[in-house]
Amino acid sequence: MTVTVLSEVAAGAEDLSVWPASTQRLPHGGLAVGGVSLAEVADRFETPAYVLDEGEVRGRCRTYQDAFPAADVLYAAKAFLSRAMVRWVREEGLGLDVCSAGELELAVTAGFPPERIVLHGNAKSPRDLEAALRLGVGRIVIDGPSEIARIAAAVGPEGHQKVMVRVVPGVSAGGHDKIRTGTDDQKFGLSLTDGGAQHAISRILGQPQLELTGLHCHIGSQITEVKPYLVALRRMVGLMARIRDTHGVVLSELDMGGGHGIAYRPGEPALDLTALARRLRAELHRGCAAARLTIPRLLIEPGRAVVGPAGVAVYRVLAVKHTGEKVFVAVDGGMSDNPRPALYGVRYAPRLIGRASTAGCRTATVVGRHCEAGDVLAADVELPGDIHPGDLLAVPVAGAYQLSMASGYNLVGRPAVVAVHQGSARLLVRRETLDDFRSRDIGD
Ligand SMILES: *Cc1c(COP(=O)(O)O)cnc(C)c1O
């Protein structure tokens, strides 16, 4: 009986399939990513620390470039952005997708060519538009009817700006209600079914300073099947054909957005990028041939699938509490650095690192240090029974939508971000300190 449990446990603990490809086991229960021991990172940079494997990010960019050689691949900055990330993405030849003046300015001041940037947003502020026009972004994606006159006025009669239109194709897909964006009951885009998209398009075509280059859609996030993309693509090609028939305009670009799903725990499905690329291309060729349309250039905008699997969150255990049937393992971070479990009910697979344990595993719930009962990082996971304060826990697949959604809750401070690559570690973003909070707090 005991033997069975231990071997099952050992098998589960040893499954590194969702970890960065560079992950190596070290003696005495250690784990290295990018050639650097995670326990050493914790000692040197303190915890919580977010470790980003530069090689994994670059490798994922290359996988996209190889799978989609004829498309423009734009990294969706909102998944995670820092100056180093901007450089890696630029050096790998990707474009960038941003949704605020902040993301845009950070990218451009870090050397990203503005013409390779696309600006999104369902509610663009005056500052967003001002920055976009001043810096010369490649495309602005129009998300609602009121933006048309606003952007045209901001561009001015002598000006010129390339724009796209975000269309809601009426496809429901994605890992959670809060991240499904392909249907008419959510805030993004212009509807295909009620004619809102068609109406907006004719108005844009009537603005000489706006050049409509193509259509955009983004149907959701954490999508693991190819089919919804094909359905969306068919509808977008249908709309492109109608635009040609009505206005005599052949649009040259089709942006199918991002949303490519990844595995957060061993055994979970991920979107097959090779299959996505092959079937999108086939469907595009078939649809365009049937409608006698020139084949538009394809754009895609992956965020999560570029950076998610490249990140590992490293926490130190602060307390272990046994209450009734439950074991709570509390760490020195939580919902302020990772709000995703509370927002979307996402599940993670944390792992003890930095020491070997021969104790059998038991079911425990990893919680954060914040003052909310909902501050749960990983419910009902298997961890060694002898886990104790001072231990290190690492959570793989922590690179996307964690730090970018981090908050100042409880003034704990946002964690440090450390890049690991070919055996060395360097600080990318320093830990937020009390001085940072104090310096913003200027009233009394
Ligand atoms: C969020 C977003 C993406 C990226 O989504 P992922 O799920 O991270 O791939 C791409 N395009 C748009 C318009 C988005 O809003």
PDB file of C-alpha atoms in Angstrom, residues 81-317:
ATOM      1  CA  LEU A  81       6.290  43.021 -20.684  1.00  0.00           C
ATOM      2  CA  SER A  82       9.697  44.284 -19.654  1.00  0.00           C
ATOM      3  CA  ARG A  83      12.539  45.873 -21.573  1.00  0.00           C
ATOM      4  CA  ALA A  84      14.343  42.539 -21.906  1.00  0.00           C
ATOM      5  CA  MET A  85      11.174  40.916 -23.219  1.00  0.00           C
ATOM      6  CA  VAL A  86      10.861  43.720 -25.776  1.00  0.00           C
ATOM      7  CA  ARG A  87      14.416  43.038 -26.929  1.00  0.00           C
ATOM      8  CA  TRP A  88      14.012  39.250 -27.171  1.00  0.00           C
ATOM      9  CA  VAL A  89      10.821  39.592 -29.198  1.00  0.00           C
ATOM     10  CA  ARG A  90      12.401  42.195 -31.482  1.00  0.00           C
ATOM     11  CA  GLU A  91      15.545  40.118 -32.021  1.00  0.00           C
ATOM     12  CA  GLU A  92      13.433  37.076 -32.877  1.00  0.00           C
ATOM     13  CA  GLY A  93      11.689  39.094 -35.573  1.00  0.00           C
ATOM     14  CA  LEU A  94       8.194  39.250 -34.090  1.00  0.00           C
ATOM     15  CA  GLY A  95       5.885  42.240 -34.053  1.00  0.00           C
ATOM     16  CA  LEU A  96       4.146  43.522 -30.951  1.00  0.00           C
ATOM     17  CA  ASP A  97       0.548  43.951 -29.907  1.00  0.00           C
ATOM     18  CA  VAL A  98      -0.117  46.554 -27.180  1.00  0.00           C
ATOM     19  CA  CYS A  99      -3.256  47.940 -25.560  1.00  0.00           C
ATOM     20  CA  SER A 100      -2.180  51.087 -23.733  1.00  0.00           C
ATOM     21  CA  ALA A 101       0.125  54.101 -23.979  1.00  0.00           C
ATOM     22  CA  GLY A 102       2.129  52.501 -21.166  1.00  0.00           C
ATOM     23  CA  GLU A 103       2.860  49.267 -23.033  1.00  0.00           C
ATOM     24  CA  LEU A 104       3.484  51.224 -26.208  1.00  0.00           C
ATOM     25  CA  GLU A 105       5.917  53.740 -24.672  1.00  0.00           C
ATOM     26  CA  LEU A 106       7.807  51.036 -22.800  1.00  0.00           C
ATOM     27  CA  ALA A 107       8.266  49.064 -26.007  1.00  0.00           C
ATOM     28  CA  VAL A 108       9.294  52.017 -28.173  1.00  0.00           C
ATOM     29  CA  THR A 109      11.665  53.474 -25.582  1.00  0.00           C
ATOM     30  CA  ALA A 110      13.238  50.022 -25.306  1.00  0.00           C
ATOM     31  CA  GLY A 111      13.955  50.144 -29.029  1.00  0.00           C
ATOM     32  CA  PHE A 112      11.002  48.362 -30.603  1.00  0.00           C
ATOM     33  CA  PRO A 113      10.222  49.653 -34.109  1.00  0.00           C
ATOM     34  CA  PRO A 114       6.803  51.378 -33.863  1.00  0.00           C
ATOM     35  CA  GLU A 115       5.760  50.331 -37.367  1.00  0.00           C
ATOM     36  CA  ARG A 116       5.774  46.708 -36.149  1.00  0.00           C
ATOM     37  CA  ILE A 117       3.343  47.547 -33.321  1.00  0.00           C
ATOM     38  CA  VAL A 118      -0.450  47.188 -33.337  1.00  0.00           C
ATOM     39  CA  LEU A 119      -2.556  49.126 -30.802  1.00  0.00           C
ATOM     40  CA  HIS A 120      -5.714  47.501 -29.416  1.00  0.00           C
ATOM     41  CA  GLY A 121      -8.234  48.478 -26.779  1.00  0.00           C
ATOM     42  CA  ASN A 122     -11.985  48.707 -26.316  1.00  0.00           C
ATOM     43  CA  ALA A 123     -11.633  52.104 -24.612  1.00  0.00           C
ATOM     44  CA  LYS A 124      -8.610  53.950 -25.891  1.00  0.00           C
ATOM     45  CA  SER A 125      -7.841  57.002 -23.809  1.00  0.00           C
ATOM     46  CA  PRO A 126      -6.813  60.330 -25.342  1.00  0.00           C
ATOM     47  CA  ARG A 127      -3.306  59.550 -24.088  1.00  0.00           C
ATOM     48  CA  ASP A 128      -3.301  56.149 -25.814  1.00  0.00           C
ATOM     49  CA  LEU A 129      -4.218  57.734 -29.147  1.00  0.00           C
ATOM     50  CA  GLU A 130      -1.826  60.633 -28.703  1.00  0.00           C
ATOM     51  CA  ALA A 131       1.065  58.241 -28.008  1.00  0.00           C
ATOM     52  CA  ALA A 132       0.081  55.989 -30.921  1.00  0.00           C
ATOM     53  CA  LEU A 133       0.089  58.864 -33.411  1.00  0.00           C
ATOM     54  CA  ARG A 134       3.157  60.584 -31.982  1.00  0.00           C
ATOM     55  CA  LEU A 135       5.216  57.372 -32.010  1.00  0.00           C
ATOM     56  CA  GLY A 136       3.825  56.195 -35.348  1.00  0.00           C
ATOM     57  CA  VAL A 137       2.326  52.776 -34.546  1.00  0.00           C
ATOM     58  CA  GLY A 138       1.870  50.489 -37.521  1.00  0.00           C
ATOM     59  CA  ARG A 139      -1.839  49.803 -37.013  1.00  0.00           C
ATOM     60  CA  ILE A 140      -4.625  50.995 -34.746  1.00  0.00           C
ATOM     61  CA  VAL A 141      -7.393  48.445 -34.318  1.00  0.00           C
ATOM     62  CA  ILE A 142     -10.782  50.160 -34.243  1.00  0.00           C
ATOM     63  CA  ASP A 143     -12.972  48.536 -31.617  1.00  0.00           C
ATOM     64  CA  GLY A 144     -16.146  50.647 -31.685  1.00  0.00           C
ATOM     65  CA  PRO A 145     -18.065  53.095 -33.894  1.00  0.00           C
ATOM     66  CA  SER A 146     -17.181  56.162 -31.829  1.00  0.00           C
ATOM     67  CA  GLU A 147     -13.471  55.671 -32.485  1.00  0.00           C
ATOM     68  CA  ILE A 148     -13.705  56.296 -36.219  1.00  0.00           C
ATOM     69  CA  ALA A 149     -14.344  60.039 -36.095  1.00  0.00           C
ATOM     70  CA  ARG A 150     -12.060  60.422 -33.083  1.00  0.00           C
ATOM     71  CA  ILE A 151      -9.087  58.780 -34.751  1.00  0.00           C
ATOM     72  CA  ALA A 152      -9.722  60.544 -38.053  1.00  0.00           C
ATOM     73  CA  ALA A 153      -9.823  63.903 -36.253  1.00  0.00           C
ATOM     74  CA  ALA A 154      -6.669  63.146 -34.271  1.00  0.00           C
ATOM     75  CA  VAL A 155      -4.834  62.119 -37.439  1.00  0.00           C
ATOM     76  CA  GLY A 156      -5.897  65.367 -39.114  1.00  0.00           C
ATOM     77  CA  PRO A 157      -6.812  66.049 -42.748  1.00  0.00           C
ATOM     78  CA  GLU A 158      -3.192  65.908 -43.914  1.00  0.00           C
ATOM     79  CA  GLY A 159      -2.333  62.843 -41.864  1.00  0.00           C
ATOM     80  CA  HIS A 160      -2.403  59.138 -42.617  1.00  0.00           C
ATOM     81  CA  GLN A 161      -2.914  56.148 -40.346  1.00  0.00           C
ATOM     82  CA  LYS A 162      -3.297  52.448 -41.070  1.00  0.00           C
ATOM     83  CA  VAL A 163      -6.189  50.897 -39.179  1.00  0.00           C
ATOM     84  CA  MET A 164      -7.887  47.534 -38.807  1.00  0.00           C
ATOM     85  CA  VAL A 165     -11.351  46.702 -37.513  1.00  0.00           C
ATOM     86  CA  ARG A 166     -12.000  44.284 -34.702  1.00  0.00           C
ATOM     87  CA  VAL A 167     -14.861  42.041 -35.738  1.00  0.00           C
ATOM     88  CA  VAL A 168     -16.804  39.734 -33.434  1.00  0.00           C
ATOM     89  CA  PRO A 169     -17.234  36.597 -35.529  1.00  0.00           C
ATOM     90  CA  GLY A 170     -19.782  34.925 -33.240  1.00  0.00           C
ATOM     91  CA  VAL A 171     -17.550  32.031 -32.152  1.00  0.00           C
ATOM     92  CA  SER A 172     -17.415  30.998 -28.520  1.00  0.00           C
ATOM     93  CA  ALA A 173     -14.092  29.563 -27.407  1.00  0.00           C
ATOM     94  CA  GLY A 174     -11.686  29.776 -24.501  1.00  0.00           C
ATOM     95  CA  GLY A 175     -10.769  28.407 -21.125  1.00  0.00           C
ATOM     96  CA  HIS A 176     -13.188  30.504 -19.034  1.00  0.00           C
ATOM     97  CA  ASP A 177     -16.183  32.852 -19.479  1.00  0.00           C
ATOM     98  CA  LYS A 178     -14.065  35.839 -18.529  1.00  0.00           C
ATOM     99  CA  ILE A 179     -11.661  35.257 -21.409  1.00  0.00           C
ATOM    100  CA  ARG A 180     -14.167  34.415 -24.192  1.00  0.00           C
ATOM    101  CA  THR A 181     -14.260  37.333 -26.588  1.00  0.00           C
ATOM    102  CA  GLY A 182     -15.676  35.907 -29.797  1.00  0.00           C
ATOM    103  CA  THR A 183     -19.410  36.461 -29.239  1.00  0.00           C
ATOM    104  CA  ASP A 184     -21.758  39.443 -29.132  1.00  0.00           C
ATOM    105  CA  ASP A 185     -22.355  39.388 -25.370  1.00  0.00           C
ATOM    106  CA  GLN A 186     -18.965  40.826 -24.395  1.00  0.00           C
ATOM    107  CA  LYS A 187     -17.418  44.285 -24.635  1.00  0.00           C
ATOM    108  CA  PHE A 188     -14.892  43.903 -27.474  1.00  0.00           C
ATOM    109  CA  GLY A 189     -15.272  44.548 -31.173  1.00  0.00           C
ATOM    110  CA  LEU A 190     -17.987  45.175 -33.729  1.00  0.00           C
ATOM    111  CA  SER A 191     -20.657  42.597 -34.422  1.00  0.00           C
ATOM    112  CA  LEU A 192     -20.882  40.672 -37.651  1.00  0.00           C
ATOM    113  CA  THR A 193     -24.424  39.516 -36.940  1.00  0.00           C
ATOM    114  CA  ASP A 194     -26.066  42.895 -36.235  1.00  0.00           C
ATOM    115  CA  GLY A 195     -24.271  44.656 -39.095  1.00  0.00           C
ATOM    116  CA  GLY A 196     -22.206  46.866 -36.767  1.00  0.00           C
ATOM    117  CA  ALA A 197     -18.957  45.742 -38.367  1.00  0.00           C
ATOM    118  CA  GLN A 198     -20.177  46.331 -41.923  1.00  0.00           C
ATOM    119  CA  HIS A 199     -21.491  49.784 -41.015  1.00  0.00           C
ATOM    120  CA  ALA A 200     -18.227  50.788 -39.319  1.00  0.00           C
ATOM    121  CA  ILE A 201     -16.226  49.568 -42.298  1.00  0.00           C
ATOM    122  CA  SER A 202     -18.132  51.754 -44.754  1.00  0.00           C
ATOM    123  CA  ARG A 203     -17.600  54.751 -42.502  1.00  0.00           C
ATOM    124  CA  ILE A 204     -13.853  54.047 -42.222  1.00  0.00           C
ATOM    125  CA  LEU A 205     -13.599  53.725 -46.005  1.00  0.00           C
ATOM    126  CA  GLY A 206     -15.141  57.202 -46.207  1.00  0.00           C
ATOM    127  CA  GLN A 207     -12.282  58.721 -44.176  1.00  0.00           C
ATOM    128  CA  PRO A 208      -9.444  59.512 -46.584  1.00  0.00           C
ATOM    129  CA  GLN A 209      -6.792  59.773 -43.871  1.00  0.00           C
ATOM    130  CA  LEU A 210      -7.571  56.290 -42.547  1.00  0.00           C
ATOM    131  CA  GLU A 211      -6.277  53.350 -44.533  1.00  0.00           C
ATOM    132  CA  LEU A 212      -8.167  50.169 -43.710  1.00  0.00           C
ATOM    133  CA  THR A 213      -5.614  47.375 -44.160  1.00  0.00           C
ATOM    134  CA  GLY A 214      -7.682  44.494 -42.891  1.00  0.00           C
ATOM    135  CA  LEU A 215      -9.880  42.797 -40.358  1.00  0.00           C
ATOM    136  CA  HIS A 216      -9.032  41.558 -36.900  1.00  0.00           C
ATOM    137  CA  CYS A 217     -10.640  39.070 -34.550  1.00  0.00           C
ATOM    138  CA  HIS A 218      -9.601  37.545 -31.235  1.00  0.00           C
ATOM    139  CA  ILE A 219     -12.061  34.898 -30.142  1.00  0.00           C
ATOM    140  CA  GLY A 220     -10.784  34.137 -26.650  1.00  0.00           C
ATOM    141  CA  SER A 221      -7.890  32.828 -24.634  1.00  0.00           C
ATOM    142  CA  GLN A 222      -6.555  29.444 -23.508  1.00  0.00           C
ATOM    143  CA  ILE A 223      -8.158  27.764 -26.546  1.00  0.00           C
ATOM    144  CA  THR A 224      -6.840  24.246 -27.113  1.00  0.00           C
ATOM    145  CA  GLU A 225      -8.660  23.309 -30.330  1.00  0.00           C
ATOM    146  CA  VAL A 226      -8.105  24.422 -33.921  1.00  0.00           C
ATOM    147  CA  LYS A 227     -11.769  24.249 -34.961  1.00  0.00           C
ATOM    148  CA  PRO A 228     -13.003  27.594 -33.499  1.00  0.00           C
ATOM    149  CA  TYR A 229     -10.225  29.406 -35.379  1.00  0.00           C
ATOM    150  CA  LEU A 230     -11.311  27.793 -38.646  1.00  0.00           C
ATOM    151  CA  VAL A 231     -14.945  28.776 -38.101  1.00  0.00           C
ATOM    152  CA  ALA A 232     -13.878  32.346 -37.289  1.00  0.00           C
ATOM    153  CA  LEU A 233     -11.571  32.488 -40.303  1.00  0.00           C
ATOM    154  CA  ARG A 234     -14.366  31.317 -42.647  1.00  0.00           C
ATOM    155  CA  ARG A 235     -16.631  34.118 -41.396  1.00  0.00           C
ATOM    156  CA  MET A 236     -13.879  36.716 -41.715  1.00  0.00           C
ATOM    157  CA  VAL A 237     -13.138  35.675 -45.292  1.00  0.00           C
ATOM    158  CA  GLY A 238     -16.879  35.875 -45.990  1.00  0.00           C
ATOM    159  CA  LEU A 239     -16.906  39.455 -44.702  1.00  0.00           C
ATOM    160  CA  MET A 240     -13.835  40.333 -46.784  1.00  0.00           C
ATOM    161  CA  ALA A 241     -15.666  39.084 -49.871  1.00  0.00           C
ATOM    162  CA  ARG A 242     -18.734  41.164 -49.021  1.00  0.00           C
ATOM    163  CA  ILE A 243     -16.545  44.256 -48.525  1.00  0.00           C
ATOM    164  CA  ARG A 244     -15.048  43.648 -51.967  1.00  0.00           C
ATOM    165  CA  ASP A 245     -18.537  43.241 -53.484  1.00  0.00           C
ATOM    166  CA  THR A 246     -20.013  46.304 -51.726  1.00  0.00           C
ATOM    167  CA  HIS A 247     -17.109  48.736 -51.813  1.00  0.00           C
ATOM    168  CA  GLY A 248     -14.759  47.355 -54.436  1.00  0.00           C
ATOM    169  CA  VAL A 249     -12.017  47.239 -51.792  1.00  0.00           C
ATOM    170  CA  VAL A 250      -9.765  44.200 -51.370  1.00  0.00           C
ATOM    171  CA  LEU A 251      -8.307  44.134 -47.850  1.00  0.00           C
ATOM    172  CA  SER A 252      -4.752  42.867 -47.666  1.00  0.00           C
ATOM    173  CA  GLU A 253      -4.522  41.689 -44.048  1.00  0.00           C
ATOM    174  CA  LEU A 254      -6.355  39.276 -41.790  1.00  0.00           C
ATOM    175  CA  ASP A 255      -5.429  39.185 -38.108  1.00  0.00           C
ATOM    176  CA  MET A 256      -6.702  36.076 -36.323  1.00  0.00           C
ATOM    177  CA  GLY A 257      -5.630  37.218 -32.840  1.00  0.00           C
ATOM    178  CA  GLY A 258      -4.132  34.972 -30.183  1.00  0.00           C
ATOM    179  CA  GLY A 259      -5.575  32.766 -27.475  1.00  0.00           C
ATOM    180  CA  HIS A 260      -3.431  29.687 -28.079  1.00  0.00           C
ATOM    181  CA  GLY A 261      -3.847  27.375 -25.104  1.00  0.00           C
ATOM    182  CA  ILE A 262      -1.020  25.849 -23.063  1.00  0.00           C
ATOM    183  CA  ALA A 263      -0.809  23.084 -20.435  1.00  0.00           C
ATOM    184  CA  TYR A 264      -0.530  24.330 -16.860  1.00  0.00           C
ATOM    185  CA  ARG A 265      -0.364  20.833 -15.373  1.00  0.00           C
ATOM    186  CA  PRO A 266       1.070  17.591 -16.761  1.00  0.00           C
ATOM    187  CA  GLY A 267      -1.431  15.836 -18.997  1.00  0.00           C
ATOM    188  CA  GLU A 268      -3.448  18.920 -19.887  1.00  0.00           C
ATOM    189  CA  PRO A 269      -3.985  19.637 -23.586  1.00  0.00           C
ATOM    190  CA  ALA A 270      -2.235  22.469 -25.447  1.00  0.00           C
ATOM    191  CA  LEU A 271      -3.071  23.936 -28.829  1.00  0.00           C
ATOM    192  CA  ASP A 272      -1.109  22.181 -31.596  1.00  0.00           C
ATOM    193  CA  LEU A 273       0.566  25.097 -33.393  1.00  0.00           C
ATOM    194  CA  THR A 274       1.663  23.068 -36.401  1.00  0.00           C
ATOM    195  CA  ALA A 275      -1.892  21.851 -36.940  1.00  0.00           C
ATOM    196  CA  LEU A 276      -3.240  25.380 -36.399  1.00  0.00           C
ATOM    197  CA  ALA A 277      -0.833  26.810 -38.982  1.00  0.00           C
ATOM    198  CA  ARG A 278      -1.520  24.093 -41.553  1.00  0.00           C
ATOM    199  CA  ARG A 279      -5.295  24.163 -41.239  1.00  0.00           C
ATOM    200  CA  LEU A 280      -5.558  27.971 -41.107  1.00  0.00           C
ATOM    201  CA  ARG A 281      -3.504  28.182 -44.274  1.00  0.00           C
ATOM    202  CA  ALA A 282      -5.587  25.512 -46.009  1.00  0.00           C
ATOM    203  CA  GLU A 283      -8.863  27.132 -44.958  1.00  0.00           C
ATOM    204  CA  LEU A 284      -7.631  30.559 -46.037  1.00  0.00           C
ATOM    205  CA  HIS A 285      -6.638  29.270 -49.472  1.00  0.00           C
ATOM    206  CA  ARG A 286      -9.883  27.328 -49.900  1.00  0.00           C
ATOM    207  CA  GLY A 287     -12.104  30.217 -48.723  1.00  0.00           C
ATOM    208  CA  CYS A 288     -10.315  32.822 -50.825  1.00  0.00           C
ATOM    209  CA  ALA A 289     -10.377  30.605 -53.919  1.00  0.00           C
ATOM    210  CA  ALA A 290     -14.126  30.024 -53.497  1.00  0.00           C
ATOM    211  CA  ALA A 291     -14.762  33.781 -53.115  1.00  0.00           C
ATOM    212  CA  ARG A 292     -12.159  34.658 -55.778  1.00  0.00           C
ATOM    213  CA  LEU A 293     -10.331  36.837 -53.278  1.00  0.00           C
ATOM    214  CA  THR A 294      -6.645  37.643 -53.261  1.00  0.00           C
ATOM    215  CA  ILE A 295      -5.181  35.812 -50.257  1.00  0.00           C
ATOM    216  CA  PRO A 296      -4.575  38.329 -47.458  1.00  0.00           C
ATOM    217  CA  ARG A 297      -1.458  38.298 -45.304  1.00  0.00           C
ATOM    218  CA  LEU A 298      -2.153  36.462 -42.065  1.00  0.00           C
ATOM    219  CA  LEU A 299      -1.334  37.982 -38.673  1.00  0.00           C
ATOM    220  CA  ILE A 300      -1.454  36.158 -35.347  1.00  0.00           C
ATOM    221  CA  GLU A 301      -1.015  37.517 -31.831  1.00  0.00           C
ATOM    222  CA  PRO A 302       0.066  34.904 -29.287  1.00  0.00           C
ATOM    223  CA  GLY A 303       0.781  36.108 -25.742  1.00  0.00           C
ATOM    224  CA  ARG A 304       0.374  33.300 -23.249  1.00  0.00           C
ATOM    225  CA  ALA A 305       1.916  30.619 -25.480  1.00  0.00           C
ATOM    226  CA  VAL A 306       5.102  32.668 -25.978  1.00  0.00           C
ATOM    227  CA  VAL A 307       5.866  33.535 -22.375  1.00  0.00           C
ATOM    228  CA  GLY A 308       3.666  31.410 -20.071  1.00  0.00           C
ATOM    229  CA  PRO A 309       5.716  28.199 -20.101  1.00  0.00           C
ATOM    230  CA  ALA A 310       8.980  30.177 -19.842  1.00  0.00           C
ATOM    231  CA  GLY A 311       8.206  31.471 -16.339  1.00  0.00           C
ATOM    232  CA  VAL A 312       8.578  29.788 -12.959  1.00  0.00           C
ATOM    233  CA  ALA A 313       7.416  31.385  -9.716  1.00  0.00           C
ATOM    234  CA  VAL A 314       9.570  30.572  -6.692  1.00  0.00           C
ATOM    235  CA  TYR A 315       8.100  31.054  -3.219  1.00  0.00           C
ATOM    236  CA  ARG A 316       9.252  30.300   0.304  1.00  0.00           C
ATOM    237  CA  VAL A 317       6.922  28.480   2.668  1.00  0.00           C
TER     238      VAL A 317
END
